[in-house]
Amino acid sequence: MKKALVIVLVFIFCNQSVFSQKETVITIKNNENGPVINKNIYGHFAEHLGRSIYGGFFVGDTSKIPNTNGVRNDIIDALKKLKIPNLRWPGGCFADTYHWKDGIGPKENRPTMVNKWWGGVTEDNSFGTHDFLNLCELLGAEPYLSGNVGSGTVQELSDWVQYTNFGGKSPMSDLRKKNGKAEPWKVKFWGIGNEAWGCGGNMKPEYYAGEYRKYATFMSDWENTGGLMRIASGASDGDYNWTETLMKNIPLNMLGGVAMHHYSVIEWNKKGDAVDFTEAQYFTTMKETYKMDEYVTNHAAVMDKYDPEKKVALIVDEWGGWYDVESGTNPGFLYQQNTMRDAVLAGETLNIFNNHASRVRMANLAQCVNVLQAVILTDKAKMILTPTYHVMQMYSVHQDAKLLPITINSPLYTYNGETLPALSASASKDKNGLVHISLVNIDSKKENKIEIDIKELGIKNISGTILASSKLQDHNSFDNPTKIQPAVFKGFEIKKGKLEIIIPPFSVIVLEGK
């Protein structure tokens, strides 16, 4: 089989003067022994928050918007093209106030509830367990259910597992069949609470470790397949004591994964506009994004002390950019626009996850539709794909490919006396012999020249795609939905076995070689 090379290049460029060598040399080793980049790193998140579910995914089966059992067909099609591997639901903070039995059975008989976390709106529970799990089947995505530990009970969560997973005769499987689903869905991923240190109960880590052990004990793998993965509510940012306490106090055979959350926030009380941002705000966003590498590295090191064989996954099940809401929208709905800043933020973060593939085996961008760093925005019947969507689609070539060792001597991006590495990179080789390289450069004005020795990879013919725009603040709108979209790229050449690439400012590039 002929070898081929796919190169994904994401570059962020900033306004200030930058020390930059004339040519950045990147070395890639053709190593067959690297860890697999788990496709679930490219997962998404759908919380009952703002217009994520109601008015986003779900419009109801009486809507004039084309739908399948109430879920928009255009969103289904877009997420299929994105190769979405998993979807997390129903929260988030919402999960620890959600009682799943309120969302099953005839819709007209379901009780209402007040969403205390997000806008204080009243929900009618018309989108529930069947709706979500059937949606995941349509998408070909694994469901990731977040269980209610904060205000729920062990019995409630145990019943939910039995309802979704047990194929034999039992009270919960009989109830599922009564509600129209004969065969179980076989849900693999289960979060035991969410942000237990905060909205999930303001627990101390020692207390939560005990609660986790209790809940996990009664979450049976009903078919004894070993397929059920229990995931602990993990740390916020650099709270390494939280991870240490869980790893020390929970037996590894009860622990499938430990979660972690990190958002690229300028200031929690002054997040800044999603579109009208300054150079200083841009640099801060990039600095917060780059911290993901520090957090993942250090949490992984703590886990290594107790789990040297890396059996337990580190799961970053909330990440992304967080800004002030769009003017005139409900502040509790977290609706924001999505610019080229978000595109390069996504590329930088995914490079970090790829390079930590031995420990990071799932992640969930927050969130999928109409909330925070969404890949899809809707306005009634209209729908647009954001720059982040295009980056996630371009990077999907890494899913389930083997990580290749990569070395890069990055120039620095400097602003107001502070510096960050201007370039990041990751590389992989898939089952068909295609090699993918993704790079991020955080310079907003300067093009960069990169040289990659490809003799070892046997590359001859290369084609390319680019995602670019004239300003970092550019975005897709409902008036101009395709302002930012991939186009053909030809800014490269091969000379004596070396690939030379000229990378425009804040651009995303995919090169494929055969």
Short mmCIF file of C-alpha atoms in Angstrom, two decimals:
data_model
loop_
_atom_site.label_atom_id
_atom_site.label_comp_id
_atom_site.label_asym_id
_atom_site.label_seq_id
_atom_site.Cartn_x
_atom_site.Cartn_y
_atom_site.Cartn_z
CA MET A 1 0.00 0.00 0.00
CA LYS A 2 1.35 3.44 -0.90
CA LYS A 3 2.15 5.77 1.96
CA ALA A 4 0.52 9.18 2.07
CA LEU A 5 0.72 12.29 4.19
CA VAL A 6 -2.07 14.47 5.45
CA ILE A 7 -0.93 17.63 7.21
CA VAL A 8 -3.28 19.66 9.36
CA LEU A 9 -1.91 23.10 10.10
CA VAL A 10 -3.57 25.56 12.43
CA PHE A 11 -1.89 28.90 13.01
CA ILE A 12 -2.75 31.73 15.36
CA PHE A 13 -0.92 35.01 14.86
CA CYS A 14 -0.83 38.09 17.14
CA ASN A 15 -0.23 41.85 16.70
CA GLN A 16 2.97 42.42 18.66
CA SER A 17 6.53 42.06 17.41
CA VAL A 18 7.69 38.43 17.38
CA PHE A 19 11.13 36.88 17.41
CA SER A 20 10.87 34.43 14.56
CA GLN A 21 13.60 32.42 12.90
CA LYS A 22 13.44 32.41 9.12
CA GLU A 23 12.47 28.78 8.99
CA THR A 24 11.03 26.48 11.63
CA VAL A 25 12.17 22.88 11.28
CA ILE A 26 9.79 20.14 12.36
CA THR A 27 10.95 16.54 12.75
CA ILE A 28 8.53 13.60 12.63
CA LYS A 29 9.55 10.03 13.43
CA ASN A 30 7.82 7.24 11.53
CA ASN A 31 7.20 5.26 14.74
CA GLU A 32 4.72 2.39 14.72
CA ASN A 33 4.69 2.01 18.51
CA GLY A 34 2.93 5.17 19.59
CA PRO A 35 -0.36 5.23 21.51
CA VAL A 36 -3.61 5.47 19.60
CA ILE A 37 -5.29 8.89 19.53
CA ASN A 38 -8.69 7.82 20.79
CA LYS A 39 -11.46 9.13 18.56
CA ASN A 40 -13.40 10.10 21.69
CA ILE A 41 -11.00 13.03 22.19
CA TYR A 42 -13.18 14.67 19.51
CA GLY A 43 -16.38 14.43 21.55
CA HIS A 44 -19.06 17.07 22.16
CA PHE A 45 -21.38 18.25 24.91
CA ALA A 46 -25.12 18.97 24.90
CA GLU A 47 -26.43 20.39 28.18
CA HIS A 48 -29.92 21.58 29.00
CA LEU A 49 -28.68 25.13 28.79
CA GLY A 50 -30.12 28.03 26.80
CA ARG A 51 -30.92 26.97 23.24
CA SER A 52 -28.71 23.89 23.22
CA ILE A 53 -31.53 21.33 23.43
CA TYR A 54 -34.81 23.24 23.08
CA GLY A 55 -34.59 25.49 20.03
CA GLY A 56 -31.28 23.90 19.08
CA PHE A 57 -31.18 20.14 18.66
CA PHE A 58 -34.84 19.69 19.44
CA VAL A 59 -37.68 21.54 17.73
CA GLY A 60 -40.44 18.95 18.26
CA ASP A 61 -42.04 16.62 15.75
CA THR A 62 -44.73 19.18 14.83
CA SER A 63 -42.17 21.76 13.70
CA LYS A 64 -42.05 22.92 10.08
CA ILE A 65 -38.25 22.62 10.31
CA PRO A 66 -37.37 19.20 8.81
CA ASN A 67 -36.76 16.82 11.70
CA THR A 68 -36.55 13.21 12.78
CA ASN A 69 -38.62 12.62 15.91
CA GLY A 70 -38.24 16.29 16.75
CA VAL A 71 -34.46 16.55 16.19
CA ARG A 72 -33.36 18.85 13.36
CA ASN A 73 -32.21 16.97 10.27
CA ASP A 74 -29.68 19.65 9.31
CA ILE A 75 -27.94 19.29 12.69
CA ILE A 76 -27.94 15.51 12.36
CA ASP A 77 -26.36 15.75 8.89
CA ALA A 78 -23.75 18.29 10.02
CA LEU A 79 -22.66 16.22 13.02
CA LYS A 80 -22.45 13.07 10.90
CA LYS A 81 -20.04 14.89 8.57
CA LEU A 82 -18.06 15.93 11.63
CA LYS A 83 -17.71 12.22 12.59
CA ILE A 84 -18.83 13.07 16.12
CA PRO A 85 -17.68 10.07 18.24
CA ASN A 86 -19.58 10.77 21.47
CA LEU A 87 -22.05 13.23 22.97
CA ARG A 88 -22.34 14.14 26.67
CA TRP A 89 -25.79 14.82 28.22
CA PRO A 90 -27.74 16.21 30.16
CA GLY A 91 -25.06 18.33 31.88
CA GLY A 92 -23.04 20.02 33.27
CA CYS A 93 -24.52 21.59 36.36
CA PHE A 94 -27.97 20.60 35.06
CA ALA A 95 -27.14 16.90 35.54
CA ASP A 96 -27.23 17.10 39.33
CA THR A 97 -30.78 18.47 39.32
CA TYR A 98 -32.07 16.14 36.59
CA HIS A 99 -34.28 13.19 37.47
CA TRP A 100 -34.36 10.91 34.45
CA LYS A 101 -37.75 9.29 35.16
CA ASP A 102 -39.39 12.71 34.60
CA GLY A 103 -38.26 12.49 30.95
CA ILE A 104 -39.72 9.12 29.90
CA GLY A 105 -43.20 7.94 28.97
CA PRO A 106 -45.93 9.87 27.13
CA LYS A 107 -44.79 13.48 26.75
CA GLU A 108 -48.17 14.85 27.85
CA ASN A 109 -47.76 13.10 31.21
CA ARG A 110 -44.26 14.35 31.98
CA PRO A 111 -43.88 16.89 34.81
CA THR A 112 -42.30 20.28 34.25
CA MET A 113 -39.14 21.44 36.01
CA VAL A 114 -37.35 24.74 36.58
CA ASN A 115 -33.80 24.93 35.24
CA LYS A 116 -32.29 26.67 38.27
CA TRP A 117 -28.81 26.83 36.78
CA TRP A 118 -29.43 28.35 33.39
CA GLY A 119 -31.91 31.21 33.14
CA GLY A 120 -34.57 29.91 35.54
CA VAL A 121 -36.69 28.72 32.63
CA THR A 122 -39.42 26.08 32.96
CA GLU A 123 -38.81 22.94 30.89
CA ASP A 124 -41.47 20.39 30.00
CA ASN A 125 -39.15 17.35 29.86
CA SER A 126 -40.22 16.64 26.27
CA PHE A 127 -36.59 15.78 25.46
CA GLY A 128 -35.53 12.86 27.63
CA THR A 129 -33.60 9.60 27.72
CA HIS A 130 -35.21 8.00 24.64
CA ASP A 131 -34.85 11.20 22.60
CA PHE A 132 -31.18 11.58 23.47
CA LEU A 133 -30.15 7.95 23.04
CA ASN A 134 -32.06 7.64 19.77
CA LEU A 135 -30.30 10.81 18.59
CA CYS A 136 -26.94 9.21 19.38
CA GLU A 137 -27.94 6.16 17.34
CA LEU A 138 -28.77 8.42 14.39
CA LEU A 139 -25.38 10.12 14.73
CA GLY A 140 -23.45 6.88 15.19
CA ALA A 141 -22.07 8.44 18.39
CA GLU A 142 -21.54 6.89 21.82
CA PRO A 143 -23.77 8.48 24.48
CA TYR A 144 -22.07 9.80 27.62
CA LEU A 145 -24.62 10.13 30.41
CA SER A 146 -23.96 12.33 33.45
CA GLY A 147 -25.63 10.87 36.52
CA ASN A 148 -27.29 12.87 39.29
CA VAL A 149 -25.23 12.59 42.47
CA GLY A 150 -25.86 16.07 43.89
CA SER A 151 -29.63 15.74 44.39
CA GLY A 152 -30.25 12.15 43.33
CA THR A 153 -29.89 8.73 44.94
CA VAL A 154 -27.90 5.58 44.36
CA GLN A 155 -31.14 3.77 43.49
CA GLU A 156 -32.04 6.39 40.88
CA LEU A 157 -28.73 6.07 39.05
CA SER A 158 -28.69 2.29 39.35
CA ASP A 159 -32.18 2.18 37.85
CA TRP A 160 -31.06 4.39 34.96
CA VAL A 161 -28.23 1.98 34.13
CA GLN A 162 -30.65 -0.95 34.24
CA TYR A 163 -33.21 0.94 32.11
CA THR A 164 -30.71 1.71 29.34
CA ASN A 165 -28.53 -1.39 29.42
CA PHE A 166 -30.31 -4.53 30.62
CA GLY A 167 -31.67 -6.88 27.97
CA GLY A 168 -33.36 -9.38 30.29
CA LYS A 169 -36.50 -9.11 32.41
CA SER A 170 -36.41 -6.58 35.25
CA PRO A 171 -38.55 -3.70 36.53
CA MET A 172 -36.56 -1.12 34.55
CA SER A 173 -36.21 -3.11 31.33
CA ASP A 174 -39.95 -3.83 31.44
CA LEU A 175 -40.55 -0.08 31.82
CA ARG A 176 -38.27 0.64 28.87
CA LYS A 177 -40.17 -1.84 26.72
CA LYS A 178 -43.46 -0.31 27.80
CA ASN A 179 -42.12 3.03 26.57
CA GLY A 180 -41.37 1.60 23.13
CA LYS A 181 -37.75 0.42 23.23
CA ALA A 182 -37.45 -3.37 23.17
CA GLU A 183 -33.67 -3.67 23.01
CA PRO A 184 -31.31 -1.82 25.35
CA TRP A 185 -29.02 0.94 24.09
CA LYS A 186 -25.92 -0.42 25.89
CA VAL A 187 -24.65 2.92 27.17
CA LYS A 188 -20.92 2.63 27.91
CA PHE A 189 -19.89 6.01 29.34
CA TRP A 190 -21.32 7.10 32.71
CA GLY A 191 -20.32 10.19 34.66
CA ILE A 192 -20.90 9.86 38.41
CA GLY A 193 -21.87 13.46 39.10
CA ASN A 194 -20.47 16.66 37.64
CA GLU A 195 -18.21 19.28 39.21
CA ALA A 196 -18.77 17.77 42.66
CA TRP A 197 -16.42 20.44 44.03
CA GLY A 198 -18.91 23.15 42.92
CA CYS A 199 -22.42 23.05 41.45
CA GLY A 200 -22.53 19.27 41.94
CA GLY A 201 -22.60 19.56 45.71
CA ASN A 202 -19.67 21.70 46.96
CA MET A 203 -18.05 18.50 48.24
CA LYS A 204 -14.58 17.98 49.61
CA PRO A 205 -12.53 15.49 47.57
CA GLU A 206 -12.42 12.94 50.40
CA TYR A 207 -16.21 13.05 50.74
CA TYR A 208 -16.76 12.76 47.00
CA ALA A 209 -14.37 9.78 46.77
CA GLY A 210 -16.60 7.97 49.27
CA GLU A 211 -19.75 8.93 47.38
CA TYR A 212 -18.18 7.76 44.13
CA ARG A 213 -17.32 4.36 45.61
CA LYS A 214 -20.89 3.95 46.85
CA TYR A 215 -22.52 4.91 43.54
CA ALA A 216 -20.06 2.88 41.47
CA THR A 217 -20.74 -0.22 43.55
CA PHE A 218 -24.39 -0.29 42.53
CA MET A 219 -23.86 0.59 38.83
CA SER A 220 -23.87 -2.94 37.48
CA ASP A 221 -22.66 -4.04 34.07
CA TRP A 222 -25.85 -6.03 33.55
CA GLU A 223 -24.55 -8.15 30.71
CA ASN A 224 -21.12 -8.75 32.34
CA THR A 225 -19.39 -7.52 29.19
CA GLY A 226 -16.95 -5.18 30.93
CA GLY A 227 -18.20 -2.44 28.66
CA LEU A 228 -19.51 -0.02 31.27
CA MET A 229 -17.05 2.82 32.01
CA ARG A 230 -17.57 4.79 35.24
CA ILE A 231 -16.11 8.29 35.19
CA ALA A 232 -15.36 10.32 38.32
CA SER A 233 -16.18 14.01 38.59
CA GLY A 234 -12.74 15.54 38.33
CA ALA A 235 -10.80 18.69 39.04
CA SER A 236 -11.13 22.23 37.86
CA ASP A 237 -7.97 23.51 36.18
CA GLY A 238 -4.89 22.89 38.39
CA ASP A 239 -6.53 21.35 41.46
CA TYR A 240 -4.10 18.44 41.62
CA ASN A 241 -5.10 17.59 45.18
CA TRP A 242 -8.55 16.62 43.88
CA THR A 243 -7.05 14.14 41.41
CA GLU A 244 -4.59 12.83 44.00
CA THR A 245 -7.37 12.22 46.52
CA LEU A 246 -9.50 10.31 44.02
CA MET A 247 -6.63 8.19 42.73
CA LYS A 248 -5.51 7.37 46.28
CA ASN A 249 -8.95 6.52 47.67
CA ILE A 250 -10.81 4.82 44.79
CA PRO A 251 -9.77 1.27 43.74
CA LEU A 252 -8.61 1.24 40.13
CA ASN A 253 -11.04 -1.56 39.26
CA MET A 254 -13.90 0.83 40.08
CA LEU A 255 -12.47 3.73 38.09
CA GLY A 256 -12.65 4.00 34.31
CA GLY A 257 -11.80 7.67 34.02
CA VAL A 258 -11.18 10.88 35.95
CA ALA A 259 -12.59 14.08 34.48
CA MET A 260 -11.04 17.55 34.30
CA HIS A 261 -12.48 20.93 33.22
CA HIS A 262 -10.67 23.95 31.83
CA TYR A 263 -12.06 26.95 29.96
CA SER A 264 -10.03 29.63 28.16
CA VAL A 265 -11.48 32.58 30.08
CA ILE A 266 -9.98 36.09 30.09
CA GLU A 267 -11.46 36.96 33.52
CA TRP A 268 -14.44 35.25 35.10
CA ASN A 269 -16.05 38.59 35.99
CA LYS A 270 -15.05 40.29 32.74
CA LYS A 271 -14.86 37.74 29.98
CA GLY A 272 -14.83 40.14 27.04
CA ASP A 273 -16.81 40.20 23.83
CA ALA A 274 -16.81 37.14 21.58
CA VAL A 275 -16.19 39.25 18.46
CA ASP A 276 -15.06 42.75 19.45
CA PHE A 277 -11.89 41.74 21.31
CA THR A 278 -8.51 43.48 21.65
CA GLU A 279 -5.00 42.19 21.13
CA ALA A 280 -4.52 42.00 24.90
CA GLN A 281 -7.67 39.91 25.25
CA TYR A 282 -6.56 37.67 22.41
CA PHE A 283 -3.18 37.06 24.05
CA THR A 284 -4.85 36.24 27.37
CA THR A 285 -7.18 33.78 25.66
CA MET A 286 -4.19 32.07 24.06
CA LYS A 287 -2.33 32.00 27.38
CA GLU A 288 -5.31 30.32 29.05
CA THR A 289 -5.57 27.88 26.16
CA TYR A 290 -1.90 26.98 26.43
CA LYS A 291 -2.38 26.20 30.16
CA MET A 292 -4.23 23.07 29.07
CA ASP A 293 -0.86 21.45 28.39
CA GLU A 294 0.36 22.24 31.91
CA TYR A 295 -2.83 20.95 33.52
CA VAL A 296 -2.98 17.75 31.50
CA THR A 297 0.71 17.06 32.07
CA ASN A 298 0.48 17.53 35.84
CA HIS A 299 -2.82 15.66 36.34
CA ALA A 300 -1.39 12.79 34.28
CA ALA A 301 1.72 12.76 36.48
CA VAL A 302 -0.45 12.42 39.60
CA MET A 303 -2.38 9.57 37.98
CA ASP A 304 0.88 7.85 37.00
CA LYS A 305 1.81 7.53 40.70
CA TYR A 306 -1.18 5.28 41.35
CA ASP A 307 -1.78 3.89 37.86
CA PRO A 308 1.57 3.44 36.09
CA GLU A 309 -0.04 1.20 33.47
CA LYS A 310 -2.39 4.05 32.49
CA LYS A 311 -5.54 1.98 32.82
CA VAL A 312 -7.56 4.99 33.97
CA ALA A 313 -8.31 7.64 31.35
CA LEU A 314 -7.99 11.38 31.89
CA ILE A 315 -11.19 12.82 30.41
CA VAL A 316 -11.37 16.55 29.69
CA ASP A 317 -15.13 16.58 29.35
CA GLU A 318 -15.50 20.38 29.31
CA TRP A 319 -13.17 22.70 27.40
CA GLY A 320 -13.40 25.73 25.13
CA GLY A 321 -13.56 29.52 24.97
CA TRP A 322 -15.97 31.40 27.26
CA TYR A 323 -16.88 35.04 26.61
CA ASP A 324 -19.65 37.47 27.46
CA VAL A 325 -23.02 36.56 25.92
CA GLU A 326 -24.21 38.25 22.76
CA SER A 327 -25.91 41.58 23.37
CA GLY A 328 -29.67 41.27 23.88
CA THR A 329 -29.60 37.57 24.76
CA ASN A 330 -30.44 35.92 28.08
CA PRO A 331 -27.24 36.00 30.20
CA GLY A 332 -28.09 32.54 31.52
CA PHE A 333 -28.13 31.05 28.01
CA LEU A 334 -24.37 31.50 27.30
CA TYR A 335 -24.91 32.22 23.59
CA GLN A 336 -21.79 33.63 21.92
CA GLN A 337 -20.39 34.05 18.42
CA ASN A 338 -17.44 32.07 17.10
CA THR A 339 -14.47 33.69 15.32
CA MET A 340 -11.10 32.71 13.90
CA ARG A 341 -9.80 33.09 17.47
CA ASP A 342 -11.95 30.10 18.37
CA ALA A 343 -10.74 28.14 15.36
CA VAL A 344 -7.12 28.41 16.44
CA LEU A 345 -8.05 27.86 20.10
CA ALA A 346 -9.57 24.54 19.04
CA GLY A 347 -6.51 23.57 17.01
CA GLU A 348 -4.11 24.37 19.85
CA THR A 349 -6.17 22.38 22.36
CA LEU A 350 -6.59 19.34 20.13
CA ASN A 351 -2.83 19.25 19.52
CA ILE A 352 -2.34 19.07 23.27
CA PHE A 353 -4.84 16.23 23.62
CA ASN A 354 -3.26 14.33 20.73
CA ASN A 355 0.20 14.58 22.25
CA HIS A 356 -1.12 13.23 25.56
CA ALA A 357 -3.00 10.35 23.91
CA SER A 358 -1.49 7.79 26.28
CA ARG A 359 -3.57 9.26 29.12
CA VAL A 360 -6.18 11.57 27.54
CA ARG A 361 -8.73 9.27 25.93
CA MET A 362 -11.86 11.41 25.85
CA ALA A 363 -12.70 15.10 25.68
CA ASN A 364 -15.85 17.13 25.09
CA LEU A 365 -15.94 20.57 23.51
CA ALA A 366 -18.35 22.85 25.37
CA GLN A 367 -20.76 22.98 23.72
CA CYS A 368 -22.23 21.57 20.53
CA VAL A 369 -25.14 23.88 19.57
CA ASN A 370 -25.84 27.52 20.52
CA VAL A 371 -23.81 27.48 23.76
CA LEU A 372 -20.23 28.70 24.42
CA GLN A 373 -17.76 27.52 21.74
CA ALA A 374 -20.41 25.88 19.61
CA VAL A 375 -19.78 24.18 16.27
CA ILE A 376 -23.35 24.98 15.18
CA LEU A 377 -25.52 28.09 15.66
CA THR A 378 -29.23 28.25 14.83
CA ASP A 379 -31.80 31.00 14.39
CA LYS A 380 -35.25 29.48 13.88
CA ALA A 381 -34.99 27.61 10.56
CA LYS A 382 -31.49 28.94 9.79
CA MET A 383 -28.31 27.08 10.72
CA ILE A 384 -24.63 27.99 10.33
CA LEU A 385 -21.37 26.12 10.85
CA THR A 386 -18.74 27.98 12.86
CA PRO A 387 -14.96 28.19 12.29
CA THR A 388 -14.59 25.74 15.18
CA TYR A 389 -16.72 23.24 13.26
CA HIS A 390 -14.33 23.39 10.32
CA VAL A 391 -11.27 22.83 12.52
CA MET A 392 -12.91 19.88 14.28
CA GLN A 393 -13.72 18.40 10.89
CA MET A 394 -10.18 18.91 9.60
CA TYR A 395 -8.65 17.39 12.72
CA SER A 396 -10.98 14.37 12.54
CA VAL A 397 -8.24 12.68 10.47
CA HIS A 398 -6.45 11.96 13.76
CA GLN A 399 -9.30 9.84 15.13
CA ASP A 400 -8.04 6.36 16.10
CA ALA A 401 -4.69 6.95 14.38
CA LYS A 402 -1.33 6.21 16.01
CA LEU A 403 0.49 9.15 17.53
CA LEU A 404 3.84 9.92 15.89
CA PRO A 405 6.67 11.59 17.84
CA ILE A 406 7.15 15.16 16.69
CA THR A 407 9.81 17.73 17.55
CA ILE A 408 9.43 21.46 16.99
CA ASN A 409 11.68 24.33 18.03
CA SER A 410 9.06 27.04 18.28
CA PRO A 411 9.68 30.76 17.91
CA LEU A 412 8.07 32.95 20.56
CA TYR A 413 4.98 35.07 20.40
CA THR A 414 5.54 38.11 22.63
CA TYR A 415 3.02 40.59 23.99
CA ASN A 416 3.59 43.24 26.65
CA GLY A 417 6.67 41.49 28.00
CA GLU A 418 5.08 38.03 28.11
CA THR A 419 5.83 35.18 25.74
CA LEU A 420 4.18 32.00 24.53
CA PRO A 421 5.40 29.36 22.08
CA ALA A 422 4.13 30.53 18.70
CA LEU A 423 3.86 27.03 17.26
CA SER A 424 2.44 23.72 18.44
CA ALA A 425 2.16 20.48 16.55
CA SER A 426 0.96 16.89 16.64
CA ALA A 427 1.19 14.03 14.16
CA SER A 428 -0.39 10.63 13.59
CA LYS A 429 -0.52 7.71 11.17
CA ASP A 430 -3.80 6.00 10.37
CA LYS A 431 -4.57 2.41 9.42
CA ASN A 432 -4.28 3.24 5.71
CA GLY A 433 -0.75 4.63 6.08
CA LEU A 434 -1.82 8.29 5.90
CA VAL A 435 0.25 10.57 8.11
CA HIS A 436 -1.43 13.65 9.56
CA ILE A 437 0.39 16.66 11.00
CA SER A 438 -1.43 19.50 12.71
CA LEU A 439 0.27 22.74 13.66
CA VAL A 440 -0.81 25.93 15.41
CA ASN A 441 0.95 29.29 15.15
CA ILE A 442 -0.23 32.16 17.35
CA ASP A 443 0.98 35.19 15.36
CA SER A 444 -1.83 37.44 14.08
CA LYS A 445 0.03 39.21 11.28
CA LYS A 446 3.12 37.33 10.11
CA GLU A 447 3.31 34.37 7.82
CA ASN A 448 5.75 31.63 8.85
CA LYS A 449 7.89 29.27 6.87
CA ILE A 450 8.07 25.67 8.04
CA GLU A 451 10.28 22.86 6.79
CA ILE A 452 9.41 19.20 7.35
CA ASP A 453 11.71 16.36 6.29
CA ILE A 454 9.38 13.84 4.65
CA LYS A 455 11.94 11.43 3.11
CA GLU A 456 11.23 8.83 5.79
CA LEU A 457 7.52 9.08 5.00
CA GLY A 458 7.88 8.61 1.22
CA ILE A 459 5.68 11.52 0.15
CA LYS A 460 5.46 12.70 -3.47
CA ASN A 461 2.10 14.24 -4.36
CA ILE A 462 0.40 16.72 -2.01
CA SER A 463 -2.90 18.60 -2.13
CA GLY A 464 -4.11 21.14 0.38
CA THR A 465 -7.06 22.86 2.04
CA ILE A 466 -6.99 26.12 4.00
CA LEU A 467 -9.29 27.82 6.49
CA ALA A 468 -8.48 31.53 6.62
CA SER A 469 -9.95 35.01 6.81
CA SER A 470 -8.78 38.63 6.76
CA LYS A 471 -9.26 39.32 10.49
CA LEU A 472 -9.12 37.29 13.68
CA GLN A 473 -12.53 38.73 14.57
CA ASP A 474 -14.16 37.42 11.39
CA HIS A 475 -17.01 34.94 11.83
CA ASN A 476 -19.89 33.30 10.04
CA SER A 477 -23.27 34.99 10.51
CA PHE A 478 -26.81 34.23 9.46
CA ASP A 479 -26.49 36.99 6.85
CA ASN A 480 -23.14 35.64 5.65
CA PRO A 481 -23.00 31.97 6.69
CA THR A 482 -20.02 30.99 4.51
CA LYS A 483 -17.65 33.90 5.12
CA ILE A 484 -15.20 31.44 6.67
CA GLN A 485 -14.97 28.04 5.04
CA PRO A 486 -12.20 25.77 3.75
CA ALA A 487 -10.68 26.46 0.32
CA VAL A 488 -7.93 24.99 -1.86
CA PHE A 489 -4.38 25.72 -0.59
CA LYS A 490 -1.22 25.65 -2.71
CA GLY A 491 1.32 27.51 -0.55
CA PHE A 492 3.85 24.68 -0.35
CA GLU A 493 6.46 22.80 -2.38
CA ILE A 494 8.73 19.79 -2.03
CA LYS A 495 12.48 20.29 -2.43
CA LYS A 496 14.96 17.43 -2.06
CA GLY A 497 12.72 15.41 0.23
CA LYS A 498 11.71 18.38 2.35
CA LEU A 499 8.27 19.93 2.49
CA GLU A 500 8.40 23.72 2.64
CA ILE A 501 5.22 25.50 3.66
CA ILE A 502 4.35 29.19 3.80
CA ILE A 503 1.65 29.60 6.40
CA PRO A 504 -0.53 32.72 6.24
CA PRO A 505 -1.52 34.48 9.47
CA PHE A 506 -4.11 32.71 11.68
CA SER A 507 -4.87 30.04 9.15
CA VAL A 508 -5.83 26.38 9.33
CA ILE A 509 -4.30 24.16 6.67
CA VAL A 510 -4.71 20.50 5.73
CA LEU A 511 -2.20 18.97 3.32
CA GLU A 512 -2.59 15.44 2.01
CA GLY A 513 0.32 13.68 0.33
CA LYS A 514 0.56 10.36 -1.46
#
